[in-house]
């Protein structure tokens, strides 16, 4: 006979009873226990315990927010790089593009902090918007034209362009606040939809031109500059550009998972270097063919400040 306490103890430790086991008078067990496992459960690895503890402290909502934040970070990085090329496509700005890209990253970080602290929209993403880039690109293009006539140096051109972009963007923000305070948004909603659609298509052309310019290494602005992309020397670059674009378009429309595009963006460079190695191309060969940029010295905060220091 087994006392009730012992039965409860065996059952709580995962003991296996025959299906026809019954409790008779006096709480005796008629059939014997097949297996009694009284050993303590095995401890999970340290990483799993730490991850589980972190998930419990973070909570489901915050955990989802962190995941989506990482996803948006991966997606926004190439977007910011392309935005810098949209506003500063001229050859005179190429030596300064790494610093300009870092200024864009800093601007987006400041915007994200402000939106996180002050916005009522919890899922809002703070980054430089592509809508205003076209106007900034037009302003910078005019500054380059006027600067050449006035004999400005490249340093003066990049500094003036950065300040012009910052000041004009500040005025746009103030205008939006005024429109919201005066409740004038109802008049903005009266814009004809074909006009809005045409404007978005207009913006899309410049995004396409920036992508073609980055991939080909040529300066692409107005439609007439697209003819230079037919140069046979650019066949390899344009083929890789087209394949990459088609892969991302396919993933965007056919793969219904929020991690699909970030993983694609991470895997594409890996696939490129694997294919280059299989074709017998070294890193230097890729650089010589214009497929990979040559390394440039890392620009610290002091060097970045030089492009915005108006007094120099």
PDB file of C-alpha atoms in Angstrom:
ATOM      1  CA  UNK A   1       0.000   0.000   0.000  1.00  0.00           C
ATOM      2  CA  UNK A   2       1.021   3.585  -0.699  1.00  0.00           C
ATOM      3  CA  UNK A   3      -0.119   6.531   1.359  1.00  0.00           C
ATOM      4  CA  UNK A   4      -1.996   9.358  -0.411  1.00  0.00           C
ATOM      5  CA  UNK A   5       0.902  11.777   0.048  1.00  0.00           C
ATOM      6  CA  UNK A   6       3.290   9.422  -1.736  1.00  0.00           C
ATOM      7  CA  UNK A   7       0.818   8.995  -4.604  1.00  0.00           C
ATOM      8  CA  UNK A   8       0.521  12.739  -5.005  1.00  0.00           C
ATOM      9  CA  UNK A   9       4.282  13.114  -4.895  1.00  0.00           C
ATOM     10  CA  UNK A  10       4.818  10.469  -7.571  1.00  0.00           C
ATOM     11  CA  UNK A  11       2.164  11.989  -9.830  1.00  0.00           C
ATOM     12  CA  UNK A  12       3.547  15.514  -9.473  1.00  0.00           C
ATOM     13  CA  UNK A  13       6.976  14.301 -10.582  1.00  0.00           C
ATOM     14  CA  UNK A  14       5.608  12.953 -13.856  1.00  0.00           C
ATOM     15  CA  UNK A  15       5.039   9.294 -12.875  1.00  0.00           C
ATOM     16  CA  UNK A  16       3.330   7.199 -15.525  1.00  0.00           C
ATOM     17  CA  UNK A  17       0.375   5.012 -14.438  1.00  0.00           C
ATOM     18  CA  UNK A  18      -1.334   2.351 -16.458  1.00  0.00           C
ATOM     19  CA  UNK A  19      -4.558   3.569 -17.964  1.00  0.00           C
ATOM     20  CA  UNK A  20      -6.553   1.040 -15.926  1.00  0.00           C
ATOM     21  CA  UNK A  21      -5.065   2.093 -12.600  1.00  0.00           C
ATOM     22  CA  UNK A  22      -7.695   2.778  -9.913  1.00  0.00           C
ATOM     23  CA  UNK A  23      -7.657   3.799  -6.327  1.00  0.00           C
ATOM     24  CA  UNK A  24      -9.128   1.169  -4.020  1.00  0.00           C
ATOM     25  CA  UNK A  25     -10.248   1.433  -0.415  1.00  0.00           C
ATOM     26  CA  UNK A  26      -7.676   2.951   1.853  1.00  0.00           C
ATOM     27  CA  UNK A  27      -6.188   4.926  -1.056  1.00  0.00           C
ATOM     28  CA  UNK A  28      -4.179   1.904  -2.144  1.00  0.00           C
ATOM     29  CA  UNK A  29      -2.919   1.627  -5.691  1.00  0.00           C
ATOM     30  CA  UNK A  30      -3.861  -1.673  -7.315  1.00  0.00           C
ATOM     31  CA  UNK A  31      -1.404  -1.508 -10.212  1.00  0.00           C
ATOM     32  CA  UNK A  32       2.283  -0.794  -9.892  1.00  0.00           C
ATOM     33  CA  UNK A  33       3.856   2.370 -11.194  1.00  0.00           C
ATOM     34  CA  UNK A  34       5.594   1.817 -14.494  1.00  0.00           C
ATOM     35  CA  UNK A  35       8.107   4.600 -14.064  1.00  0.00           C
ATOM     36  CA  UNK A  36       8.874   7.153 -11.373  1.00  0.00           C
ATOM     37  CA  UNK A  37      11.028  10.074 -12.304  1.00  0.00           C
ATOM     38  CA  UNK A  38      11.972  11.864  -9.120  1.00  0.00           C
ATOM     39  CA  UNK A  39      15.145  13.482 -10.474  1.00  0.00           C
ATOM     40  CA  UNK A  40      15.093  17.304 -10.689  1.00  0.00           C
ATOM     41  CA  UNK A  41      14.448  18.782 -14.144  1.00  0.00           C
ATOM     42  CA  UNK A  42      17.527  19.644 -16.212  1.00  0.00           C
ATOM     43  CA  UNK A  43      18.477  23.317 -16.187  1.00  0.00           C
ATOM     44  CA  UNK A  44      18.256  25.116 -19.501  1.00  0.00           C
ATOM     45  CA  UNK A  45      21.402  26.755 -20.935  1.00  0.00           C
ATOM     46  CA  UNK A  46      22.378  30.157 -19.639  1.00  0.00           C
ATOM     47  CA  UNK A  47      21.481  31.928 -22.878  1.00  0.00           C
ATOM     48  CA  UNK A  48      17.960  30.480 -22.942  1.00  0.00           C
ATOM     49  CA  UNK A  49      17.368  31.404 -19.311  1.00  0.00           C
ATOM     50  CA  UNK A  50      18.614  34.948 -19.894  1.00  0.00           C
ATOM     51  CA  UNK A  51      16.534  35.331 -23.057  1.00  0.00           C
ATOM     52  CA  UNK A  52      13.410  34.033 -21.306  1.00  0.00           C
ATOM     53  CA  UNK A  53      13.988  36.380 -18.372  1.00  0.00           C
ATOM     54  CA  UNK A  54      14.514  39.319 -20.742  1.00  0.00           C
ATOM     55  CA  UNK A  55      11.297  38.503 -22.603  1.00  0.00           C
ATOM     56  CA  UNK A  56       9.331  38.332 -19.362  1.00  0.00           C
ATOM     57  CA  UNK A  57      10.629  41.684 -18.162  1.00  0.00           C
ATOM     58  CA  UNK A  58      10.131  43.294 -21.568  1.00  0.00           C
ATOM     59  CA  UNK A  59       6.560  42.132 -22.069  1.00  0.00           C
ATOM     60  CA  UNK A  60       4.826  41.143 -25.282  1.00  0.00           C
ATOM     61  CA  UNK A  61       4.088  44.676 -26.514  1.00  0.00           C
ATOM     62  CA  UNK A  62       7.613  45.984 -25.982  1.00  0.00           C
ATOM     63  CA  UNK A  63       9.136  42.814 -27.411  1.00  0.00           C
ATOM     64  CA  UNK A  64       7.140  43.311 -30.606  1.00  0.00           C
ATOM     65  CA  UNK A  65       8.219  46.938 -30.673  1.00  0.00           C
ATOM     66  CA  UNK A  66      11.901  45.993 -30.444  1.00  0.00           C
ATOM     67  CA  UNK A  67      11.531  43.474 -33.282  1.00  0.00           C
ATOM     68  CA  UNK A  68       9.803  45.954 -35.551  1.00  0.00           C
ATOM     69  CA  UNK A  69      12.322  48.608 -34.566  1.00  0.00           C
ATOM     70  CA  UNK A  70      15.215  46.410 -35.726  1.00  0.00           C
ATOM     71  CA  UNK A  71      13.329  45.628 -38.942  1.00  0.00           C
ATOM     72  CA  UNK A  72      12.719  49.315 -39.667  1.00  0.00           C
ATOM     73  CA  UNK A  73      16.331  50.114 -38.851  1.00  0.00           C
ATOM     74  CA  UNK A  74      17.556  47.604 -41.437  1.00  0.00           C
ATOM     75  CA  UNK A  75      15.158  48.951 -44.052  1.00  0.00           C
ATOM     76  CA  UNK A  76      15.852  52.634 -43.316  1.00  0.00           C
ATOM     77  CA  UNK A  77      19.634  52.385 -43.629  1.00  0.00           C
ATOM     78  CA  UNK A  78      19.741  51.970 -47.445  1.00  0.00           C
ATOM     79  CA  UNK A  79      16.922  54.504 -47.751  1.00  0.00           C
ATOM     80  CA  UNK A  80      18.938  57.203 -45.991  1.00  0.00           C
ATOM     81  CA  UNK A  81      21.994  56.466 -48.128  1.00  0.00           C
ATOM     82  CA  UNK A  82      19.912  56.809 -51.290  1.00  0.00           C
ATOM     83  CA  UNK A  83      18.324  60.034 -49.991  1.00  0.00           C
ATOM     84  CA  UNK A  84      21.756  61.596 -49.617  1.00  0.00           C
ATOM     85  CA  UNK A  85      22.498  60.716 -53.238  1.00  0.00           C
ATOM     86  CA  UNK A  86      19.167  62.211 -54.343  1.00  0.00           C
ATOM     87  CA  UNK A  87      19.859  65.620 -52.799  1.00  0.00           C
ATOM     88  CA  UNK A  88      23.610  65.701 -53.580  1.00  0.00           C
ATOM     89  CA  UNK A  89      24.034  63.886 -56.919  1.00  0.00           C
ATOM     90  CA  UNK A  90      26.577  66.307 -58.401  1.00  0.00           C
ATOM     91  CA  UNK A  91      30.165  65.157 -58.798  1.00  0.00           C
ATOM     92  CA  UNK A  92      31.446  68.069 -56.729  1.00  0.00           C
ATOM     93  CA  UNK A  93      29.841  66.517 -53.632  1.00  0.00           C
ATOM     94  CA  UNK A  94      31.235  62.985 -53.998  1.00  0.00           C
ATOM     95  CA  UNK A  95      34.215  63.487 -51.638  1.00  0.00           C
ATOM     96  CA  UNK A  96      31.783  64.663 -48.953  1.00  0.00           C
ATOM     97  CA  UNK A  97      29.039  62.057 -49.366  1.00  0.00           C
ATOM     98  CA  UNK A  98      30.182  59.823 -46.460  1.00  0.00           C
ATOM     99  CA  UNK A  99      29.922  62.810 -44.122  1.00  0.00           C
ATOM    100  CA  UNK A 100      26.605  63.882 -45.650  1.00  0.00           C
ATOM    101  CA  UNK A 101      25.208  60.380 -45.063  1.00  0.00           C
ATOM    102  CA  UNK A 102      26.209  60.600 -41.400  1.00  0.00           C
ATOM    103  CA  UNK A 103      24.498  63.982 -41.127  1.00  0.00           C
ATOM    104  CA  UNK A 104      21.351  62.343 -42.516  1.00  0.00           C
ATOM    105  CA  UNK A 105      21.621  59.563 -39.950  1.00  0.00           C
ATOM    106  CA  UNK A 106      22.049  62.104 -37.158  1.00  0.00           C
ATOM    107  CA  UNK A 107      19.046  64.061 -38.410  1.00  0.00           C
ATOM    108  CA  UNK A 108      16.899  60.924 -38.510  1.00  0.00           C
ATOM    109  CA  UNK A 109      18.020  59.932 -35.013  1.00  0.00           C
ATOM    110  CA  UNK A 110      17.063  63.334 -33.611  1.00  0.00           C
ATOM    111  CA  UNK A 111      13.716  63.155 -35.415  1.00  0.00           C
ATOM    112  CA  UNK A 112      13.030  59.667 -34.049  1.00  0.00           C
ATOM    113  CA  UNK A 113      13.801  60.738 -30.477  1.00  0.00           C
ATOM    114  CA  UNK A 114      11.470  63.744 -30.752  1.00  0.00           C
ATOM    115  CA  UNK A 115       8.679  61.669 -32.286  1.00  0.00           C
ATOM    116  CA  UNK A 116       9.067  58.941 -29.675  1.00  0.00           C
ATOM    117  CA  UNK A 117       8.844  61.431 -26.827  1.00  0.00           C
ATOM    118  CA  UNK A 118       6.163  63.765 -28.197  1.00  0.00           C
ATOM    119  CA  UNK A 119       4.114  61.989 -30.863  1.00  0.00           C
ATOM    120  CA  UNK A 120       0.702  60.507 -30.048  1.00  0.00           C
ATOM    121  CA  UNK A 121       1.271  57.894 -32.771  1.00  0.00           C
ATOM    122  CA  UNK A 122       3.138  55.115 -30.976  1.00  0.00           C
ATOM    123  CA  UNK A 123       4.312  53.313 -34.124  1.00  0.00           C
ATOM    124  CA  UNK A 124       5.619  56.426 -35.891  1.00  0.00           C
ATOM    125  CA  UNK A 125       9.010  56.166 -37.587  1.00  0.00           C
ATOM    126  CA  UNK A 126      11.264  59.206 -37.657  1.00  0.00           C
ATOM    127  CA  UNK A 127      13.347  59.535 -40.792  1.00  0.00           C
ATOM    128  CA  UNK A 128      13.960  61.940 -43.631  1.00  0.00           C
ATOM    129  CA  UNK A 129      10.946  61.881 -45.930  1.00  0.00           C
ATOM    130  CA  UNK A 130      11.307  61.418 -49.672  1.00  0.00           C
ATOM    131  CA  UNK A 131       8.560  63.965 -50.453  1.00  0.00           C
ATOM    132  CA  UNK A 132      10.656  67.007 -49.586  1.00  0.00           C
ATOM    133  CA  UNK A 133      13.871  65.624 -51.037  1.00  0.00           C
ATOM    134  CA  UNK A 134      12.929  66.700 -54.541  1.00  0.00           C
ATOM    135  CA  UNK A 135      12.656  70.339 -53.491  1.00  0.00           C
ATOM    136  CA  UNK A 136      15.924  70.104 -51.580  1.00  0.00           C
ATOM    137  CA  UNK A 137      17.595  68.540 -54.615  1.00  0.00           C
ATOM    138  CA  UNK A 138      16.304  71.391 -56.790  1.00  0.00           C
ATOM    139  CA  UNK A 139      17.620  73.988 -54.349  1.00  0.00           C
ATOM    140  CA  UNK A 140      21.012  72.319 -54.170  1.00  0.00           C
ATOM    141  CA  UNK A 141      21.149  72.088 -57.965  1.00  0.00           C
ATOM    142  CA  UNK A 142      20.523  75.834 -58.205  1.00  0.00           C
ATOM    143  CA  UNK A 143      23.147  76.526 -55.562  1.00  0.00           C
ATOM    144  CA  UNK A 144      25.716  74.523 -57.521  1.00  0.00           C
ATOM    145  CA  UNK A 145      24.890  76.495 -60.662  1.00  0.00           C
ATOM    146  CA  UNK A 146      25.113  79.823 -58.874  1.00  0.00           C
ATOM    147  CA  UNK A 147      28.204  78.751 -56.967  1.00  0.00           C
ATOM    148  CA  UNK A 148      30.098  77.946 -60.135  1.00  0.00           C
ATOM    149  CA  UNK A 149      29.293  81.389 -61.517  1.00  0.00           C
ATOM    150  CA  UNK A 150      30.404  83.025 -58.253  1.00  0.00           C
ATOM    151  CA  UNK A 151      33.570  80.934 -58.023  1.00  0.00           C
ATOM    152  CA  UNK A 152      32.685  79.152 -54.754  1.00  0.00           C
ATOM    153  CA  UNK A 153      34.935  76.343 -53.584  1.00  0.00           C
ATOM    154  CA  UNK A 154      33.548  72.811 -53.039  1.00  0.00           C
ATOM    155  CA  UNK A 155      33.803  73.347 -49.268  1.00  0.00           C
ATOM    156  CA  UNK A 156      31.711  76.496 -49.503  1.00  0.00           C
ATOM    157  CA  UNK A 157      29.189  74.753 -51.737  1.00  0.00           C
ATOM    158  CA  UNK A 158      28.650  71.794 -49.388  1.00  0.00           C
ATOM    159  CA  UNK A 159      28.378  74.040 -46.323  1.00  0.00           C
ATOM    160  CA  UNK A 160      25.917  76.402 -48.003  1.00  0.00           C
ATOM    161  CA  UNK A 161      23.838  73.473 -49.275  1.00  0.00           C
ATOM    162  CA  UNK A 162      23.662  71.842 -45.831  1.00  0.00           C
ATOM    163  CA  UNK A 163      22.552  75.073 -44.165  1.00  0.00           C
ATOM    164  CA  UNK A 164      20.060  75.825 -46.911  1.00  0.00           C
ATOM    165  CA  UNK A 165      18.530  72.364 -46.522  1.00  0.00           C
ATOM    166  CA  UNK A 166      18.314  72.690 -42.742  1.00  0.00           C
ATOM    167  CA  UNK A 167      16.785  76.182 -42.761  1.00  0.00           C
ATOM    168  CA  UNK A 168      14.220  75.383 -45.462  1.00  0.00           C
ATOM    169  CA  UNK A 169      13.218  72.178 -43.668  1.00  0.00           C
ATOM    170  CA  UNK A 170      12.754  74.156 -40.448  1.00  0.00           C
ATOM    171  CA  UNK A 171      10.431  76.588 -42.226  1.00  0.00           C
ATOM    172  CA  UNK A 172       8.432  73.677 -43.634  1.00  0.00           C
ATOM    173  CA  UNK A 173       7.984  72.269 -40.121  1.00  0.00           C
ATOM    174  CA  UNK A 174       6.815  75.631 -38.805  1.00  0.00           C
ATOM    175  CA  UNK A 175       4.374  75.930 -41.721  1.00  0.00           C
ATOM    176  CA  UNK A 176       2.901  72.517 -40.975  1.00  0.00           C
ATOM    177  CA  UNK A 177       2.365  73.492 -37.338  1.00  0.00           C
ATOM    178  CA  UNK A 178       0.632  76.709 -38.403  1.00  0.00           C
ATOM    179  CA  UNK A 179      -1.604  74.796 -40.853  1.00  0.00           C
ATOM    180  CA  UNK A 180      -2.551  72.372 -38.109  1.00  0.00           C
ATOM    181  CA  UNK A 181      -3.254  75.103 -35.536  1.00  0.00           C
ATOM    182  CA  UNK A 182      -5.424  77.092 -37.961  1.00  0.00           C
ATOM    183  CA  UNK A 183      -7.212  73.890 -39.054  1.00  0.00           C
ATOM    184  CA  UNK A 184      -6.463  74.507 -42.716  1.00  0.00           C
ATOM    185  CA  UNK A 185      -5.977  70.829 -43.491  1.00  0.00           C
ATOM    186  CA  UNK A 186      -9.536  70.672 -44.862  1.00  0.00           C
ATOM    187  CA  UNK A 187      -8.443  72.875 -47.755  1.00  0.00           C
ATOM    188  CA  UNK A 188      -5.391  70.729 -48.411  1.00  0.00           C
ATOM    189  CA  UNK A 189      -7.705  67.723 -48.747  1.00  0.00           C
ATOM    190  CA  UNK A 190      -9.399  69.463 -51.684  1.00  0.00           C
ATOM    191  CA  UNK A 191      -6.387  68.843 -53.927  1.00  0.00           C
ATOM    192  CA  UNK A 192      -7.391  66.750 -56.964  1.00  0.00           C
ATOM    193  CA  UNK A 193      -6.248  63.136 -56.684  1.00  0.00           C
ATOM    194  CA  UNK A 194      -4.653  63.077 -60.170  1.00  0.00           C
ATOM    195  CA  UNK A 195      -2.521  66.031 -59.118  1.00  0.00           C
ATOM    196  CA  UNK A 196      -1.379  64.199 -55.987  1.00  0.00           C
ATOM    197  CA  UNK A 197      -0.735  61.040 -57.998  1.00  0.00           C
ATOM    198  CA  UNK A 198       1.253  62.930 -60.603  1.00  0.00           C
ATOM    199  CA  UNK A 199       3.360  64.533 -57.894  1.00  0.00           C
ATOM    200  CA  UNK A 200       4.143  61.140 -56.365  1.00  0.00           C
ATOM    201  CA  UNK A 201       5.115  59.836 -59.810  1.00  0.00           C
ATOM    202  CA  UNK A 202       7.363  62.863 -60.203  1.00  0.00           C
ATOM    203  CA  UNK A 203       9.059  62.003 -56.912  1.00  0.00           C
ATOM    204  CA  UNK A 204       9.376  58.380 -57.988  1.00  0.00           C
ATOM    205  CA  UNK A 205      11.386  59.386 -61.057  1.00  0.00           C
ATOM    206  CA  UNK A 206      14.048  61.042 -58.928  1.00  0.00           C
ATOM    207  CA  UNK A 207      14.216  58.006 -56.640  1.00  0.00           C
ATOM    208  CA  UNK A 208      14.702  55.842 -59.722  1.00  0.00           C
ATOM    209  CA  UNK A 209      17.331  58.219 -61.083  1.00  0.00           C
ATOM    210  CA  UNK A 210      19.212  58.108 -57.770  1.00  0.00           C
ATOM    211  CA  UNK A 211      19.213  54.308 -57.819  1.00  0.00           C
ATOM    212  CA  UNK A 212      20.483  54.227 -61.404  1.00  0.00           C
ATOM    213  CA  UNK A 213      23.155  56.780 -60.553  1.00  0.00           C
ATOM    214  CA  UNK A 214      24.413  54.805 -57.550  1.00  0.00           C
ATOM    215  CA  UNK A 215      24.409  51.505 -59.430  1.00  0.00           C
ATOM    216  CA  UNK A 216      26.047  52.792 -62.600  1.00  0.00           C
ATOM    217  CA  UNK A 217      28.454  55.300 -61.127  1.00  0.00           C
ATOM    218  CA  UNK A 218      27.217  57.941 -63.558  1.00  0.00           C
ATOM    219  CA  UNK A 219      25.406  61.186 -62.842  1.00  0.00           C
ATOM    220  CA  UNK A 220      21.740  60.697 -63.722  1.00  0.00           C
ATOM    221  CA  UNK A 221      19.468  63.737 -63.557  1.00  0.00           C
ATOM    222  CA  UNK A 222      17.152  64.646 -66.414  1.00  0.00           C
ATOM    223  CA  UNK A 223      15.727  62.003 -68.766  1.00  0.00           C
ATOM    224  CA  UNK A 224      18.357  62.732 -71.420  1.00  0.00           C
ATOM    225  CA  UNK A 225      21.066  61.382 -69.091  1.00  0.00           C
ATOM    226  CA  UNK A 226      19.398  57.954 -69.136  1.00  0.00           C
ATOM    227  CA  UNK A 227      20.858  57.291 -72.586  1.00  0.00           C
ATOM    228  CA  UNK A 228      24.347  56.953 -71.133  1.00  0.00           C
ATOM    229  CA  UNK A 229      23.201  53.822 -69.300  1.00  0.00           C
ATOM    230  CA  UNK A 230      23.162  52.015 -72.672  1.00  0.00           C
ATOM    231  CA  UNK A 231      26.973  52.097 -72.700  1.00  0.00           C
ATOM    232  CA  UNK A 232      28.238  48.494 -73.136  1.00  0.00           C
ATOM    233  CA  UNK A 233      30.777  49.107 -70.378  1.00  0.00           C
ATOM    234  CA  UNK A 234      27.890  49.351 -67.917  1.00  0.00           C
ATOM    235  CA  UNK A 235      26.328  46.026 -68.939  1.00  0.00           C
ATOM    236  CA  UNK A 236      27.523  44.161 -65.828  1.00  0.00           C
ATOM    237  CA  UNK A 237      26.521  46.908 -63.434  1.00  0.00           C
ATOM    238  CA  UNK A 238      23.089  47.375 -64.972  1.00  0.00           C
ATOM    239  CA  UNK A 239      22.459  43.622 -65.032  1.00  0.00           C
ATOM    240  CA  UNK A 240      23.267  43.303 -61.322  1.00  0.00           C
ATOM    241  CA  UNK A 241      21.148  46.363 -60.580  1.00  0.00           C
ATOM    242  CA  UNK A 242      18.179  44.915 -62.466  1.00  0.00           C
ATOM    243  CA  UNK A 243      18.478  41.501 -60.780  1.00  0.00           C
ATOM    244  CA  UNK A 244      18.680  43.084 -57.333  1.00  0.00           C
ATOM    245  CA  UNK A 245      15.654  45.277 -58.000  1.00  0.00           C
ATOM    246  CA  UNK A 246      13.620  42.329 -59.348  1.00  0.00           C
ATOM    247  CA  UNK A 247      14.485  40.202 -56.313  1.00  0.00           C
ATOM    248  CA  UNK A 248      13.328  42.896 -53.898  1.00  0.00           C
ATOM    249  CA  UNK A 249      10.157  43.535 -55.926  1.00  0.00           C
ATOM    250  CA  UNK A 250       9.366  39.812 -55.873  1.00  0.00           C
ATOM    251  CA  UNK A 251       9.957  39.581 -52.110  1.00  0.00           C
ATOM    252  CA  UNK A 252       7.861  42.671 -51.455  1.00  0.00           C
ATOM    253  CA  UNK A 253       4.802  41.444 -53.362  1.00  0.00           C
ATOM    254  CA  UNK A 254       5.010  37.657 -53.025  1.00  0.00           C
ATOM    255  CA  UNK A 255       6.523  36.911 -49.614  1.00  0.00           C
ATOM    256  CA  UNK A 256       4.040  37.820 -46.892  1.00  0.00           C
ATOM    257  CA  UNK A 257       6.283  38.049 -43.834  1.00  0.00           C
ATOM    258  CA  UNK A 258       7.537  41.134 -42.050  1.00  0.00           C
ATOM    259  CA  UNK A 259      11.086  39.733 -41.866  1.00  0.00           C
ATOM    260  CA  UNK A 260      11.285  38.946 -45.588  1.00  0.00           C
ATOM    261  CA  UNK A 261      12.579  42.319 -46.793  1.00  0.00           C
ATOM    262  CA  UNK A 262      15.099  42.892 -43.948  1.00  0.00           C
ATOM    263  CA  UNK A 263      16.524  39.397 -44.461  1.00  0.00           C
ATOM    264  CA  UNK A 264      16.692  40.022 -48.195  1.00  0.00           C
ATOM    265  CA  UNK A 265      18.609  43.251 -47.647  1.00  0.00           C
ATOM    266  CA  UNK A 266      21.045  41.415 -45.379  1.00  0.00           C
ATOM    267  CA  UNK A 267      21.491  38.435 -47.691  1.00  0.00           C
ATOM    268  CA  UNK A 268      21.958  40.306 -50.978  1.00  0.00           C
ATOM    269  CA  UNK A 269      25.509  41.556 -50.167  1.00  0.00           C
ATOM    270  CA  UNK A 270      26.464  38.072 -48.942  1.00  0.00           C
ATOM    271  CA  UNK A 271      25.161  36.478 -52.141  1.00  0.00           C
ATOM    272  CA  UNK A 272      27.023  39.084 -54.193  1.00  0.00           C
ATOM    273  CA  UNK A 273      30.397  38.321 -52.611  1.00  0.00           C
ATOM    274  CA  UNK A 274      29.799  34.564 -52.784  1.00  0.00           C
ATOM    275  CA  UNK A 275      29.055  34.837 -56.512  1.00  0.00           C
ATOM    276  CA  UNK A 276      32.043  37.136 -57.033  1.00  0.00           C
ATOM    277  CA  UNK A 277      34.329  34.626 -55.313  1.00  0.00           C
ATOM    278  CA  UNK A 278      32.888  31.796 -57.423  1.00  0.00           C
ATOM    279  CA  UNK A 279      33.608  33.871 -60.548  1.00  0.00           C
ATOM    280  CA  UNK A 280      37.211  34.355 -59.424  1.00  0.00           C
ATOM    281  CA  UNK A 281      36.852  38.056 -58.627  1.00  0.00           C
ATOM    282  CA  UNK A 282      38.673  39.378 -55.608  1.00  0.00           C
ATOM    283  CA  UNK A 283      37.657  42.417 -53.616  1.00  0.00           C
ATOM    284  CA  UNK A 284      40.166  44.555 -55.495  1.00  0.00           C
ATOM    285  CA  UNK A 285      38.782  43.296 -58.813  1.00  0.00           C
ATOM    286  CA  UNK A 286      35.290  44.327 -57.741  1.00  0.00           C
ATOM    287  CA  UNK A 287      36.581  47.756 -56.790  1.00  0.00           C
ATOM    288  CA  UNK A 288      38.421  48.125 -60.095  1.00  0.00           C
ATOM    289  CA  UNK A 289      35.190  47.270 -61.974  1.00  0.00           C
ATOM    290  CA  UNK A 290      33.271  49.848 -59.953  1.00  0.00           C
ATOM    291  CA  UNK A 291      31.110  47.252 -58.203  1.00  0.00           C
ATOM    292  CA  UNK A 292      32.384  48.038 -54.705  1.00  0.00           C
ATOM    293  CA  UNK A 293      33.496  51.522 -53.575  1.00  0.00           C
ATOM    294  CA  UNK A 294      37.045  52.101 -52.461  1.00  0.00           C
ATOM    295  CA  UNK A 295      37.426  52.516 -48.703  1.00  0.00           C
ATOM    296  CA  UNK A 296      37.471  56.011 -47.352  1.00  0.00           C
ATOM    297  CA  UNK A 297      38.802  57.110 -44.028  1.00  0.00           C
ATOM    298  CA  UNK A 298      36.278  57.176 -41.243  1.00  0.00           C
ATOM    299  CA  UNK A 299      35.029  60.701 -40.614  1.00  0.00           C
ATOM    300  CA  UNK A 300      34.779  61.658 -36.983  1.00  0.00           C
ATOM    301  CA  UNK A 301      32.513  64.256 -35.466  1.00  0.00           C
ATOM    302  CA  UNK A 302      35.163  66.933 -36.067  1.00  0.00           C
ATOM    303  CA  UNK A 303      35.280  66.279 -39.806  1.00  0.00           C
ATOM    304  CA  UNK A 304      31.501  66.174 -40.009  1.00  0.00           C
ATOM    305  CA  UNK A 305      31.339  69.538 -38.260  1.00  0.00           C
ATOM    306  CA  UNK A 306      33.608  71.013 -40.938  1.00  0.00           C
ATOM    307  CA  UNK A 307      30.917  70.654 -43.597  1.00  0.00           C
ATOM    308  CA  UNK A 308      28.431  72.596 -41.493  1.00  0.00           C
ATOM    309  CA  UNK A 309      30.823  75.145 -39.949  1.00  0.00           C
ATOM    310  CA  UNK A 310      29.772  78.289 -41.759  1.00  0.00           C
ATOM    311  CA  UNK A 311      32.583  80.395 -40.278  1.00  0.00           C
ATOM    312  CA  UNK A 312      35.294  78.390 -42.025  1.00  0.00           C
TER     313      UNK A 312
END
